Amino acid sequence: MERLDKIISNLGYGSRKDVKSFVKKGLIEVDGVIAKDNGMAVDPEKSSIKINGEEILYRKYIYLMMNKPAGVISATHDNRDETVVDLLEIDHQAFEPFPVGRLDKDTVGLLLLTNDGELNHRLISPKWHVDKVYYAKIDKKVDEKDVIAFKNGVALDDGYKCLEAKLEILSSSDDESEVKITIQEGKFHQVKRMFEAVNKKVTYLKREEFGGLLLDTELEEGEYRELTDDELSLLKSY
Ligand code: URA
């Protein structure tokens, strides 16, 4: 059970104060009866709520795909920097979403945000081997030796041996290479540290895929949209 005003404002139909005034005006019905108390307890999964005669569509969870820009932090709050949650509209913030895993401040690309703790847990658990695909620019020539090293699992600076990673070379020259890399883990600065392990530096990093989901190329950096039903089923089937 939840307060009526909280349910309605979380769904983006106005602030709690607005809901109070809707109730005063007799605009809100719960199960066919005009609501008299904006704080009444309602089970939103079972009750029908109407505003001005129109039934509201209740949902508990929200699932967003963002093209994360550089310069923002993958967190819900930060004392200094802007966060990915700050980029969301107030109606979406009302659901209290959080990022699924993290991208570094300077990394761009596909970031999911949700308030579904269970799905989040599954997607970030190393047990589930969720594929993450990154496009990266590297400061040196990347060659077949690196492909093999990544396939065998490189050792990071702290001695951790990575799982097998797929490295595809898109272009390669002495002062810059472009690659695609697929990993199933999400250690802190993982891709950057994997390249450091082979004496190279990542100069640009963009996540293009996560758990079979592709970054929507229509989304500019900083833009986001809700997942479609098909995208959500795909993620949940992981
Ligand atoms: N690996 C990194 O080094 N940084 C990211 O943001 C994601 C993966």
Short mmCIF file of N, CA, C and O and ligand atoms in Angstrom, two decimals, residues 102-104 107 134 189-193 205, ligand 1:
data_model
loop_
_atom_site.label_atom_id
_atom_site.label_comp_id
_atom_site.label_asym_id
_atom_site.label_seq_id
_atom_site.Cartn_x
_atom_site.Cartn_y
_atom_site.Cartn_z
N ARG A 102 28.65 1.07 -14.06
CA ARG A 102 29.23 2.41 -14.20
C ARG A 102 30.01 2.56 -15.48
O ARG A 102 30.64 1.61 -15.94
N LEU A 103 29.96 3.76 -16.01
CA LEU A 103 30.92 4.13 -17.05
C LEU A 103 31.76 5.24 -16.44
O LEU A 103 31.24 6.05 -15.66
N ASP A 104 33.04 5.31 -16.79
CA ASP A 104 33.90 6.37 -16.26
C ASP A 104 33.37 7.74 -16.70
O ASP A 104 32.64 7.85 -17.69
N THR A 107 33.96 8.30 -20.30
CA THR A 107 33.43 7.30 -21.25
C THR A 107 32.04 7.74 -21.70
O THR A 107 31.27 8.26 -20.91
N TYR A 134 32.56 -2.41 -26.52
CA TYR A 134 33.08 -1.04 -26.54
C TYR A 134 33.81 -0.79 -27.85
O TYR A 134 34.49 -1.67 -28.38
N HIS A 189 37.57 0.61 -14.26
CA HIS A 189 38.44 1.00 -15.39
C HIS A 189 38.93 -0.21 -16.20
O HIS A 189 40.06 -0.23 -16.66
N GLN A 190 38.06 -1.20 -16.34
CA GLN A 190 38.56 -2.46 -16.88
C GLN A 190 39.22 -2.36 -18.26
O GLN A 190 40.33 -2.87 -18.46
N VAL A 191 38.55 -1.72 -19.21
CA VAL A 191 39.10 -1.70 -20.58
C VAL A 191 40.42 -0.92 -20.58
O VAL A 191 41.42 -1.35 -21.17
N LYS A 192 40.41 0.21 -19.87
CA LYS A 192 41.65 1.02 -19.83
C LYS A 192 42.79 0.22 -19.21
O LYS A 192 43.93 0.26 -19.70
N ARG A 193 42.49 -0.50 -18.16
CA ARG A 193 43.56 -1.27 -17.48
C ARG A 193 44.00 -2.47 -18.32
O ARG A 193 45.16 -2.88 -18.27
N LEU A 205 36.66 6.12 -25.36
CA LEU A 205 35.94 4.88 -25.08
C LEU A 205 34.44 5.11 -25.15
O LEU A 205 33.92 6.03 -24.52
N1 URA B 1 36.17 0.16 -18.97
C1 URA B 1 36.77 1.32 -18.63
O1 URA B 1 37.96 1.41 -18.50
N2 URA B 1 35.98 2.39 -18.46
C2 URA B 1 34.64 2.36 -18.62
O2 URA B 1 33.97 3.38 -18.46
C3 URA B 1 34.05 1.14 -18.97
C4 URA B 1 34.85 0.05 -19.14
#
